[in-house]
Structures are given as structure tokens and as C-alpha cells.
CSV table of C-alpha atoms in Angstrom, one decimal:
chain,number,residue,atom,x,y,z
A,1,UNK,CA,35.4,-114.0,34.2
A,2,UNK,CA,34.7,-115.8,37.6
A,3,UNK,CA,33.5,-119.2,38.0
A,4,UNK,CA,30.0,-118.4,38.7
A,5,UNK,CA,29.9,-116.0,35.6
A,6,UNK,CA,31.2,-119.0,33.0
A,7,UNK,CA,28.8,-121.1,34.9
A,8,UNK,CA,25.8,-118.7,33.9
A,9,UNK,CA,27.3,-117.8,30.6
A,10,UNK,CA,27.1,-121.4,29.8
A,11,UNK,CA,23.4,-121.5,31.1
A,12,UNK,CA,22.8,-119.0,28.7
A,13,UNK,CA,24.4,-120.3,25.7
A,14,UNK,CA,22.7,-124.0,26.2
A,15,UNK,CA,18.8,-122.9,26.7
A,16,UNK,CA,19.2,-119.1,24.7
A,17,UNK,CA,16.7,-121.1,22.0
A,18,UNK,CA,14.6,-121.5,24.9
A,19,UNK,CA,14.5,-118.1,26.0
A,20,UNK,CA,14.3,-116.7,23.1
A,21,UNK,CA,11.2,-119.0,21.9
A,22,UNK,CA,9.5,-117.2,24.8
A,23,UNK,CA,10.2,-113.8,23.7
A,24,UNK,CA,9.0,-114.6,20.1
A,25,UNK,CA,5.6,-115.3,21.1
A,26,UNK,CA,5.1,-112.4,23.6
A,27,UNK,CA,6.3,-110.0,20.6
A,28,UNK,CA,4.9,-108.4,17.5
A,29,UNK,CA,8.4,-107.2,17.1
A,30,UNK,CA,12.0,-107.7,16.5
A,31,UNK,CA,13.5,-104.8,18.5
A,32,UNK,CA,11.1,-105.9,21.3
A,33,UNK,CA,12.3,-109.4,21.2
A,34,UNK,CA,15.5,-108.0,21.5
A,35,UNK,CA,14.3,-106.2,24.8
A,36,UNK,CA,12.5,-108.9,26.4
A,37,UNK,CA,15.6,-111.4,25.5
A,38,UNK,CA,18.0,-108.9,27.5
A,39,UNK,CA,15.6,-108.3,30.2
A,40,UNK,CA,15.2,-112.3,30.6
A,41,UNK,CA,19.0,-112.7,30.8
A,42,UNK,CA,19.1,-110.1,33.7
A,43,UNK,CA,16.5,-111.4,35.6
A,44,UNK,CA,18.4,-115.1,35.2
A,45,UNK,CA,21.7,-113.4,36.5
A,46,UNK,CA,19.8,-111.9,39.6
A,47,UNK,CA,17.7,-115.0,40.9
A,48,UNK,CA,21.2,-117.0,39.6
A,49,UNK,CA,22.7,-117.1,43.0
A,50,UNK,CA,19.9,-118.0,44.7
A,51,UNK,CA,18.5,-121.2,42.4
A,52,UNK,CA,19.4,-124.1,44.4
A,53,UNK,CA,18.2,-126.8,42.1
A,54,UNK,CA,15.2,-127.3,44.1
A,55,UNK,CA,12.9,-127.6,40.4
A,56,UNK,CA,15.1,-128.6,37.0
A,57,UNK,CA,16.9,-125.7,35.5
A,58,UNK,CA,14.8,-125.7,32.1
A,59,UNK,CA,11.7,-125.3,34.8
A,60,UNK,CA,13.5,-122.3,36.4
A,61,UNK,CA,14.2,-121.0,33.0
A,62,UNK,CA,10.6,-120.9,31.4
A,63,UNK,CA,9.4,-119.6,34.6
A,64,UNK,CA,12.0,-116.5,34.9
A,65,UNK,CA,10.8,-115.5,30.9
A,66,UNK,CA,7.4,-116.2,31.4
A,67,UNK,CA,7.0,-113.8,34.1
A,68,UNK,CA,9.7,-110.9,32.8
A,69,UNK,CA,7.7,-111.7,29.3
A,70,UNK,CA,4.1,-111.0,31.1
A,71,UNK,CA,5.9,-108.0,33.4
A,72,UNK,CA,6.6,-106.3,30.3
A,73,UNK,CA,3.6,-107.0,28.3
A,74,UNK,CA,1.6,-104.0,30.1
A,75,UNK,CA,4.5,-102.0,30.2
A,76,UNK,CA,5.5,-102.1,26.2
A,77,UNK,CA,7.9,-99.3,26.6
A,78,UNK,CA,11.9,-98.9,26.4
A,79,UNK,CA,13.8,-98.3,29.7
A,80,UNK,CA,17.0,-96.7,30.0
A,81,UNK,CA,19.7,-97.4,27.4
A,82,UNK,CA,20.3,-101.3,26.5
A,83,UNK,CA,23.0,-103.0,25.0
A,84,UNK,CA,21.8,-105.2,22.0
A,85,UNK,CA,22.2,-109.1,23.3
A,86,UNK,CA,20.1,-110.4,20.7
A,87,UNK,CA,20.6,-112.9,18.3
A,88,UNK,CA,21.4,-112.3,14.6
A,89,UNK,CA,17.7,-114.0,13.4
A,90,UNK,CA,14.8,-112.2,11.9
A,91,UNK,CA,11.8,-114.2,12.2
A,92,UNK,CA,9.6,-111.3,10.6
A,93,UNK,CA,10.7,-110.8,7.4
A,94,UNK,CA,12.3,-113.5,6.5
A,95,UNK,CA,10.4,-115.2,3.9
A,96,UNK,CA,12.0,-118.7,3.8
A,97,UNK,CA,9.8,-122.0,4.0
A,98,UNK,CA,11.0,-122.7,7.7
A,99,UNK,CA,10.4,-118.8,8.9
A,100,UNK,CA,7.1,-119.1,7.4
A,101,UNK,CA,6.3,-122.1,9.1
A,102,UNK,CA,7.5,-120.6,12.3
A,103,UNK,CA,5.7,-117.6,11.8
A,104,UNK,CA,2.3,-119.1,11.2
A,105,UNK,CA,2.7,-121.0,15.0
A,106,UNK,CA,3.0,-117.7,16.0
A,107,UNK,CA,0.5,-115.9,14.5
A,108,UNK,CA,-1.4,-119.3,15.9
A,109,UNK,CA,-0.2,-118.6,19.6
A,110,UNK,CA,-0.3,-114.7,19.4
A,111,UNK,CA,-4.3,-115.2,19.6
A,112,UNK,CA,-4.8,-116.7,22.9
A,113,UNK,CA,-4.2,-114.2,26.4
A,114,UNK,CA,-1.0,-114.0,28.0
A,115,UNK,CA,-0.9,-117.0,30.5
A,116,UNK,CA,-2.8,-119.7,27.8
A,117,UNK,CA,0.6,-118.6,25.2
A,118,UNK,CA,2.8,-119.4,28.6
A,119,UNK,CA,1.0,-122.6,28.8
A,120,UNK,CA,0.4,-123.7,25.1
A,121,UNK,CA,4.4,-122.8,24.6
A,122,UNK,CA,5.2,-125.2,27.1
A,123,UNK,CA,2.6,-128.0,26.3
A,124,UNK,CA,4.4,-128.2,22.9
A,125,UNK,CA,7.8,-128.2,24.7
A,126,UNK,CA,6.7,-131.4,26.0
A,127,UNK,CA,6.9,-130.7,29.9
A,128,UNK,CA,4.6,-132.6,32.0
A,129,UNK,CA,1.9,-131.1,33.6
A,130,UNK,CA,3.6,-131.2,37.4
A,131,UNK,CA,6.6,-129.0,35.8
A,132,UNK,CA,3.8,-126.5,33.9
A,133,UNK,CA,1.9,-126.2,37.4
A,134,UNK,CA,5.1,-125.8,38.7
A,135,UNK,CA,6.4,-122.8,36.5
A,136,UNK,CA,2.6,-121.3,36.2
A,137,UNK,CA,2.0,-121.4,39.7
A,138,UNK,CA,-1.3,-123.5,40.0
A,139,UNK,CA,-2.0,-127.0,40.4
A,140,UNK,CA,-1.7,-130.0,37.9
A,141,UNK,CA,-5.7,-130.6,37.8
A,142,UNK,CA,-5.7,-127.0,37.1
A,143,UNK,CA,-3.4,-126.8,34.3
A,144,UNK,CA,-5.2,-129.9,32.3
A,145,UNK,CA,-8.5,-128.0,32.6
A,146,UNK,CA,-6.6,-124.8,31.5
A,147,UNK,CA,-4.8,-126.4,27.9
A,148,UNK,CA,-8.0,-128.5,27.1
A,149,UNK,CA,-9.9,-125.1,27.0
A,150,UNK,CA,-6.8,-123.5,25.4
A,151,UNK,CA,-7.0,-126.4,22.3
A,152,UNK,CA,-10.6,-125.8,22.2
A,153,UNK,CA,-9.6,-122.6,21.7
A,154,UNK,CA,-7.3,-122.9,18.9
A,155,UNK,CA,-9.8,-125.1,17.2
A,156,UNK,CA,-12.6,-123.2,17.1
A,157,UNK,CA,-10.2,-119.7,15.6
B,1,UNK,CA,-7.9,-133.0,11.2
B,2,UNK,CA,-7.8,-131.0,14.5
B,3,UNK,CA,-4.9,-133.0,16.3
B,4,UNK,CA,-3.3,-132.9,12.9
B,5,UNK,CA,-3.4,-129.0,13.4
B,6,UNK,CA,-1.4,-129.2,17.0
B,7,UNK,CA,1.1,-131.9,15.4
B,8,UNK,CA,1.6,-129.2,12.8
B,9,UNK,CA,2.3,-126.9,15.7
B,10,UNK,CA,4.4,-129.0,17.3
B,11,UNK,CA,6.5,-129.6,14.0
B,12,UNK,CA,6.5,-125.8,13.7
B,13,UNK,CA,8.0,-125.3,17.7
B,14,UNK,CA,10.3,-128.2,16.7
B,15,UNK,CA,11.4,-125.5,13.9
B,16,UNK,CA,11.9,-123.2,15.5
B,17,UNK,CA,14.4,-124.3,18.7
B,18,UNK,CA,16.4,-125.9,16.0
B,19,UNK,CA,16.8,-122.5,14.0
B,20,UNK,CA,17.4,-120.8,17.3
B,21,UNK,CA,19.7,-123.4,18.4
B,22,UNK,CA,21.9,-122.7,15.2
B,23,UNK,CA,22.4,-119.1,16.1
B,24,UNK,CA,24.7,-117.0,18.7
B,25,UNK,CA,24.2,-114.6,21.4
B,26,UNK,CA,25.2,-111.3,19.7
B,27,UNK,CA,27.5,-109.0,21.9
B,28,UNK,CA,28.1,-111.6,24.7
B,29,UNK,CA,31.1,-110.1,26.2
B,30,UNK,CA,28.5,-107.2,27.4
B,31,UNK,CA,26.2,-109.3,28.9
B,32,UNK,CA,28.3,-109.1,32.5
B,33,UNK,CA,28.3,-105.4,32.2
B,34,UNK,CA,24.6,-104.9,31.8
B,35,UNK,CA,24.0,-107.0,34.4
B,36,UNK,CA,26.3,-105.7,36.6
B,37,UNK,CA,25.2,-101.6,36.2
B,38,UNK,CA,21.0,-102.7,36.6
B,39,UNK,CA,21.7,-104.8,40.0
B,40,UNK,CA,24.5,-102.1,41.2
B,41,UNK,CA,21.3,-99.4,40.8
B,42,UNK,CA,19.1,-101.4,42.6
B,43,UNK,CA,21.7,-101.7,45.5
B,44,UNK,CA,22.4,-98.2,45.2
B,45,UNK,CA,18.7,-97.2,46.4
B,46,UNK,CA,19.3,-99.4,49.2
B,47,UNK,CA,22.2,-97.9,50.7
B,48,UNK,CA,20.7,-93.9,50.4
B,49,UNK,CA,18.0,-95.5,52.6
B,50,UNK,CA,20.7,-97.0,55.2
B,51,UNK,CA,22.0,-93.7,54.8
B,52,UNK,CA,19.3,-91.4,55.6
B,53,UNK,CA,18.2,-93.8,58.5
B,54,UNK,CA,22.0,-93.0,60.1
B,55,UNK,CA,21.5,-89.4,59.4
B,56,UNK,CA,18.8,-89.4,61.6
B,57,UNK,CA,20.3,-91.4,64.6
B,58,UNK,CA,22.9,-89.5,64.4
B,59,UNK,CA,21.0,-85.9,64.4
B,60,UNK,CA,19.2,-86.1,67.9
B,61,UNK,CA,22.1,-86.8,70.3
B,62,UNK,CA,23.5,-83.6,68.7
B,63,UNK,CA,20.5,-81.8,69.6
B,64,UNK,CA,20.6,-83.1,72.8
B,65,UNK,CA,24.2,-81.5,73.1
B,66,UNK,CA,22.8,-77.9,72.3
B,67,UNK,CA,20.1,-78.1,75.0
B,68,UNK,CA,17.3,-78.3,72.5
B,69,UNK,CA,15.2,-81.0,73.8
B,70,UNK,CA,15.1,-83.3,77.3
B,71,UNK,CA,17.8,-86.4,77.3
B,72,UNK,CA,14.4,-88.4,78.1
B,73,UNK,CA,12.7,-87.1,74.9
B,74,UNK,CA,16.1,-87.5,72.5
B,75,UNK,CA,16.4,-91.3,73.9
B,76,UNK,CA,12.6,-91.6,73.4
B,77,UNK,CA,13.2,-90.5,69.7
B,78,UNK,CA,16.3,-92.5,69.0
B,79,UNK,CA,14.5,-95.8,70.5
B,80,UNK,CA,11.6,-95.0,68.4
B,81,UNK,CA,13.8,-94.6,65.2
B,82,UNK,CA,15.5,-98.3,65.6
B,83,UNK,CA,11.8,-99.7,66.5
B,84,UNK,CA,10.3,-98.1,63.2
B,85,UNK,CA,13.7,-98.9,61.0
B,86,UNK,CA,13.6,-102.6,62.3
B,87,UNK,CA,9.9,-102.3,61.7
B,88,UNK,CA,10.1,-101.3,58.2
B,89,UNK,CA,12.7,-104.1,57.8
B,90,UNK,CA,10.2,-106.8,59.0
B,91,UNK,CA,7.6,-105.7,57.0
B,92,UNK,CA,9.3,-105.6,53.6
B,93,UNK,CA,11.6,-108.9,54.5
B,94,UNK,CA,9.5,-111.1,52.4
B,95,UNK,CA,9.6,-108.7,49.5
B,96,UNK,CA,13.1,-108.2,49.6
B,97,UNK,CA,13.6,-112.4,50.2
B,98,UNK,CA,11.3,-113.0,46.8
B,99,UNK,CA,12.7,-112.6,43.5
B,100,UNK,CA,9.9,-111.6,41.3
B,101,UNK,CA,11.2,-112.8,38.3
B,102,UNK,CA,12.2,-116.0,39.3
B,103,UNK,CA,9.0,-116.7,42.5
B,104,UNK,CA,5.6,-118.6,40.3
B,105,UNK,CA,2.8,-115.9,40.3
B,106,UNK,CA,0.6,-118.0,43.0
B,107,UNK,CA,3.3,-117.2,45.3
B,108,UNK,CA,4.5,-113.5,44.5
B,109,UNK,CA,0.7,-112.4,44.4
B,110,UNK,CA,0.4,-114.1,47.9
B,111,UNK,CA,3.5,-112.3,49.3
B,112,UNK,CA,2.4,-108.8,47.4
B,113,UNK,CA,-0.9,-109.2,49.1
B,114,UNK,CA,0.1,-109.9,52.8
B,115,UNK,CA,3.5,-106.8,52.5
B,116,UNK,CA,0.5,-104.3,51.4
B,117,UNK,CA,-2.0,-105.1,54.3
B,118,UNK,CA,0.8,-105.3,56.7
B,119,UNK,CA,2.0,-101.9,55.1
B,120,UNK,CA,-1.3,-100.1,55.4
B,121,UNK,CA,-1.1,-101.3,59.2
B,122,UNK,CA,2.1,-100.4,60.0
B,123,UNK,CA,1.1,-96.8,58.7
B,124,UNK,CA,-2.3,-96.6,60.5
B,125,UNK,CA,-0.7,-97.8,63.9
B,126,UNK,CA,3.0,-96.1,63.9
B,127,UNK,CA,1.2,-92.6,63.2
B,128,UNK,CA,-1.9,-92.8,65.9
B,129,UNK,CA,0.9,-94.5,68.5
B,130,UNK,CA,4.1,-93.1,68.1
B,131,UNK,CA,3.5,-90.0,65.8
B,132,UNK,CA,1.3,-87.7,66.7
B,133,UNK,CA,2.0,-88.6,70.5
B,134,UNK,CA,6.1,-88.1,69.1
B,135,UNK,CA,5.1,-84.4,67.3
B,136,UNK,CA,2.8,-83.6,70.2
B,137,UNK,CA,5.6,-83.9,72.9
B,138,UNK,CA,8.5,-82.5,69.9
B,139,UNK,CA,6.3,-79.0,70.2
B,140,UNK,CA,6.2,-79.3,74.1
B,141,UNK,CA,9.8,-79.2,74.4
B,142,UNK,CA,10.6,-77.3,72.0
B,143,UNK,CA,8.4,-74.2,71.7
B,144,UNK,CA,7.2,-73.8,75.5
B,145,UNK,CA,9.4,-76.1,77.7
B,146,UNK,CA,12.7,-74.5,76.5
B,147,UNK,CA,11.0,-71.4,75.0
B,148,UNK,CA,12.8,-68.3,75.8
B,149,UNK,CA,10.8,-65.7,78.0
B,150,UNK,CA,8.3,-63.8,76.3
B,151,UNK,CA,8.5,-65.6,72.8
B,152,UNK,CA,4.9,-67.0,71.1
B,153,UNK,CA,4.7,-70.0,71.4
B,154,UNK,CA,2.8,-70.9,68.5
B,155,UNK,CA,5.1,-69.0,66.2
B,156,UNK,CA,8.2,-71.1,67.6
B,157,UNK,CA,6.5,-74.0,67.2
B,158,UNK,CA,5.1,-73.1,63.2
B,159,UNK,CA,8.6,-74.2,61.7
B,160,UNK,CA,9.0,-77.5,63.5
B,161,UNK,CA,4.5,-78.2,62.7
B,162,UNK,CA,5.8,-77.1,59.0
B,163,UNK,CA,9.0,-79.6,58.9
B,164,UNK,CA,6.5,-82.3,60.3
B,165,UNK,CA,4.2,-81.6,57.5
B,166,UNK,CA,6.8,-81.7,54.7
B,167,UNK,CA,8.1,-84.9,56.3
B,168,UNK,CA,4.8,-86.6,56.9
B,169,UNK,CA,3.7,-86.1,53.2
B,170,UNK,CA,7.1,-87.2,51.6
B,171,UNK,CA,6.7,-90.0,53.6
B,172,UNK,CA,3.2,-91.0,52.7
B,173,UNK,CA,3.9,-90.7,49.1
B,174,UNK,CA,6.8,-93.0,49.3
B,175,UNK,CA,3.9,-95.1,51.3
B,176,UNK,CA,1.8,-94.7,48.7
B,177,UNK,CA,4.2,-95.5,45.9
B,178,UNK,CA,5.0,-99.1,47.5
B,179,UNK,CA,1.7,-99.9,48.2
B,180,UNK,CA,0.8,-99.1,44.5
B,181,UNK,CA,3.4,-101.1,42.8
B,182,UNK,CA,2.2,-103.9,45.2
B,183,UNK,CA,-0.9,-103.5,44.0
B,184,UNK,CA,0.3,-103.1,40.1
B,185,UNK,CA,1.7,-106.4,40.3
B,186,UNK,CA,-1.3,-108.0,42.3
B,187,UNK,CA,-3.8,-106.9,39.5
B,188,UNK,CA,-1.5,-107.8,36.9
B,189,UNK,CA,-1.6,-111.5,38.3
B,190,UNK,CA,-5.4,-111.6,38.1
B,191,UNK,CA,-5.6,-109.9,35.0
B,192,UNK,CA,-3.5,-112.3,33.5
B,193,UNK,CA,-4.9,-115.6,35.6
């Protein structure tokens, strides 16, 4: 393994909760996760070279699964054969207290449209609204509008 | 009691980075490999492109050897192949520079936008320009310049119209196929803004 391959490997292994978070709440489905997760991790290893720290790396990440997550959205099918790089976790079936408590968040976030999930997941992350503009593509006034319609949202369902 | 619903929610996300957190990447070792085979297909594409393109350079200097066409009409045609390769090149540079996965939507809808207009341009003005002028003078040479005594000179000049044809469609479907996934991915954006 090269240098730059342990140096993504350990990208992977230190925010894989936060790719994965994304992937749960753009799926009604384990084997999809599954999909989405691997598809995330390719699309890291391709813009890997060229991230030259310009936002923070947990910026970079969200906004790499965000946008494989919404890519794939429409498409909803399988392509070509993949390896399974999930992780060993089954979030919908389980029947724990915790997995039920995770699974009512998101049946909670599965309600909104595509980009308010994208931005509600990473209002409760706790990134400021500069680093949500920054990943979402639109500006900061923009995004506070956005996640006060998105909560008014969530209160009224 | 409605804040108290998005500190439950927040609990909840808490819950569930720290049950992720606690787990490992299944089949790591394969990650490389997966990687490495989708950006090797993707690379692949590009070199039967670079391919084809040398092909073609290579194909009218050879014609020019067997006395098929006028060394001003096979210089013509090789200058007009570098100015439509290098063309092609500019046009799809900012395409080729973004990273879709990795660029915010604002930005990749921006750059999707401007590669399709400049697309749809470079199609309009490379075929009313270079072309049909190109074809026009092609059949000149060909089927009545250096047309044997006594041949029709429509009927020499069906095969090379027919080749032009065949050409001119594959190559306005591959048009159309870029300027539809741009487009895919433009309405996507809105759809989803």
C-alpha cells in the first residue's frame, strides 16, 4: 500500500460514521446503504488527489456523500458488480432501544426532499452555517432561511 | 415541546455516530481494487478517443500517397482535424477539470450549463463552416477531379455521401448523448434545489 493509499485508508476509517450517517438517511434499505457507502468511498478516492485542504476535510467529506447520495437517488438501480465494503450494522431490523431510537430520526428525516435531509443532517452535526453553504453550494443567508423552513417543517408532520 | 423534539433528534444523531463509530469497514483490503478497476474504465474511454483521433491523422497522408485527393485538400483536412480535436478539448476542459462528486451543486450546475451552450455552438458553427464546405470539396476531388474517364460521377461519389452520413449521425448521437447527460445533471440540481 503506497503512502497516499494509507493516507486515504485512514481518511476512511476516521469519518466512515460520517459517511455512512449520510447513506442511512438517503436509504430505505440496507443493501442500498451498502451501495451508496461504496459509491461514496470511490468518489473520495477520485477527487482524493486533488483536495488541497482549501475547505476542512469533514466539509469535503459531507459534500462528496451528499452529492453521490442525491446522484443516486434518481437513479435507484445496481451498476455493474460491487464488492460489499459495508459495515457489519443493521439499522433495520434491529430492535434494540438505541436502533429504535436511531430509526425514528430517520423515519423523522426520511420525510423532508433530498437537499432539506442534506441540510437537517448537517445542522444536527453541528457545522456552522458558512461550512453548510459551503458544502450545499448557496449562501449562508440562504441556508438559515432554508433550515428555519425545514424545522417548521418537522413541526408541523 | 418543539425544541425538545430537535434535542431529541440531536440525541438520536448523537446515537447513531457513536454506534457507527464502534463498527469496521467490512472487506477493506478490496477497497483499493474497486477503486482502482472504476477509475481504470473511465481512463480507458479516454484513450479509444486519443485513439481514434490518431487513426484519423494518420489515414489522409496515406491517401494522399495513393493519388486520391490534392496535397492542398489532405493538409486542409489534417489542419482541420487538430483545430476540431483541440476544439473539442477546450470545450470539455472545464468538465473534465470538475470532479462532480466532490465540486458544490452551485458550481457543477454552472459549469454543466456553460459546456452544453458552448457544445450546441461548436456543433452549429464546425458543420455550417468547416463541414459541409469539407464534404463539398471531399466529392470534388474525389468523384470528378480525379474521376476516371467516362465514370458517373454521382455514383462515385454515393459511397463517400454514404460514409459522410454514417459518420455525421454517429457523431451527432455521441453529441446528443453529452449534451443530455449535461442536461440530466442540470435538472437534477433544480429538481433537487
Amino acid at each position: 500500500m503506497d503512502v497516499k493509499e494509507q493516507e486515504f485508508s485512514r481518511m476512511v476509517r476516521e469519518h466512515k460514521s460520517t459517511i455512512y450517517t449520510v447513506c442511512y438517511m438517503f436509504s430505505n434499505d440496507a443493501d442500498e446503504v451498502s451501495d451508496l457507502f461504496q459509491e461514496t468511498l470511490i468518489n473520495l478516492w477520485k477527487g482524493f488527489e486533488s483536495f488541497r485542504n482549501e475547505s476542512k476535510l469533514s466539509t469535503w467529506i459531507y459534500r462528496v456523500a451528499m452529492n453521490t447520495c442525491i446522484s443516486a437517488d434518481r437513479k435507484k438501480r445496481r451498476q455493474g458488480s460491487k464488492v460489499p465494503l459495508s459495515m457489519n450494522i443493521n439499522l433495520y431490523d434491529d430492535e434494540d432501544h438505541e436502533t429504535r431510537q436511531v430509526r425514528q430520526l430517520h423515519e423523522r428525516i426520511q420525510r423532508l426532499d433530498l437537499i432539506d435531509r442534506a441540510l437537517v443532517m448537517m445542522w444536527l452535526e453541528g457545522m456552522s452555517y458558512e461550512e453548510i453553504a459551503d458544502v450545499v453550494g448557496i449562501s449562508v443567508k440562504n441556508v438559515g432561511v432554508k433550515l428555519i423552513r425545514i424545522k417548521e417543517k418537522l413541526k408541523q408532520k | 415541546m418543539e425544541e425538545m423534539n430537535f434535542d431529541e433528534m440531536r440525541e438520536q444523531f448523537t446515537l447513531l455516530r457513536h454506534k457507527l463509530d464502534q463498527q469496521d469497514i467490512i472487506n477493506d483490503s478490496l477497497l483499493r481494487e474497486t477503486m482502482r478497476g472504476r477509475v481504470g474504465a473511465i481512463n480507458r474511454t479516454k484513450y479509444k478517443s486519443y485513439i481514434c483521433a490518431a487513426f484519423s491523422l494518420a489515414l489522409y497522408p496515406l491517401l494522399l500517397y495513393w493519388g486520391v485527393f490534392s496535397n492542398a485538400f489532405v493538409i486542409a483536412t489534417c489542419i482541420m482535424m487538430l483545430f476540431c480535436a483541440y476544439g473539442t478539448y477546450y470545450v470539455h476542459k472545464p468538465v473534465d477539470r470538475m470532479n462532480l462528486m466532490t465540486e458544490d451543486l452551485a458550481t457543477v450546475a454552472k459549469v454543466m450549463a456553460k459546456f452544453r451552450k458552448q457544445y450546441n455552438q461548436w456543433l452549429y458553427y464546425v458543420t455550417h463552416a468547416l463541414l459541409i464546405p469539407w464534404l463539398s470539396w471531399a466529392v470534388y476531388e474525389y468523384a470528378w477531379k480525379n474521376a476516371p474517364e467516362g465514370m458517373n460521377h454521382w455514383l462515385m461519389a454515393l459511397p463517400l455521401l454514404i460514409g459522410a452520413a454514417i459518420g455525421g449521425l454517429i457523431g451527432y448521437i455521441w453529441h446528443c448523448k453529452a449534451v443530455n447527460a449535461a442536461d440530466n445533471i442540470i435538472r437534477q440540481i433544480e429538481e433537487n434545489n
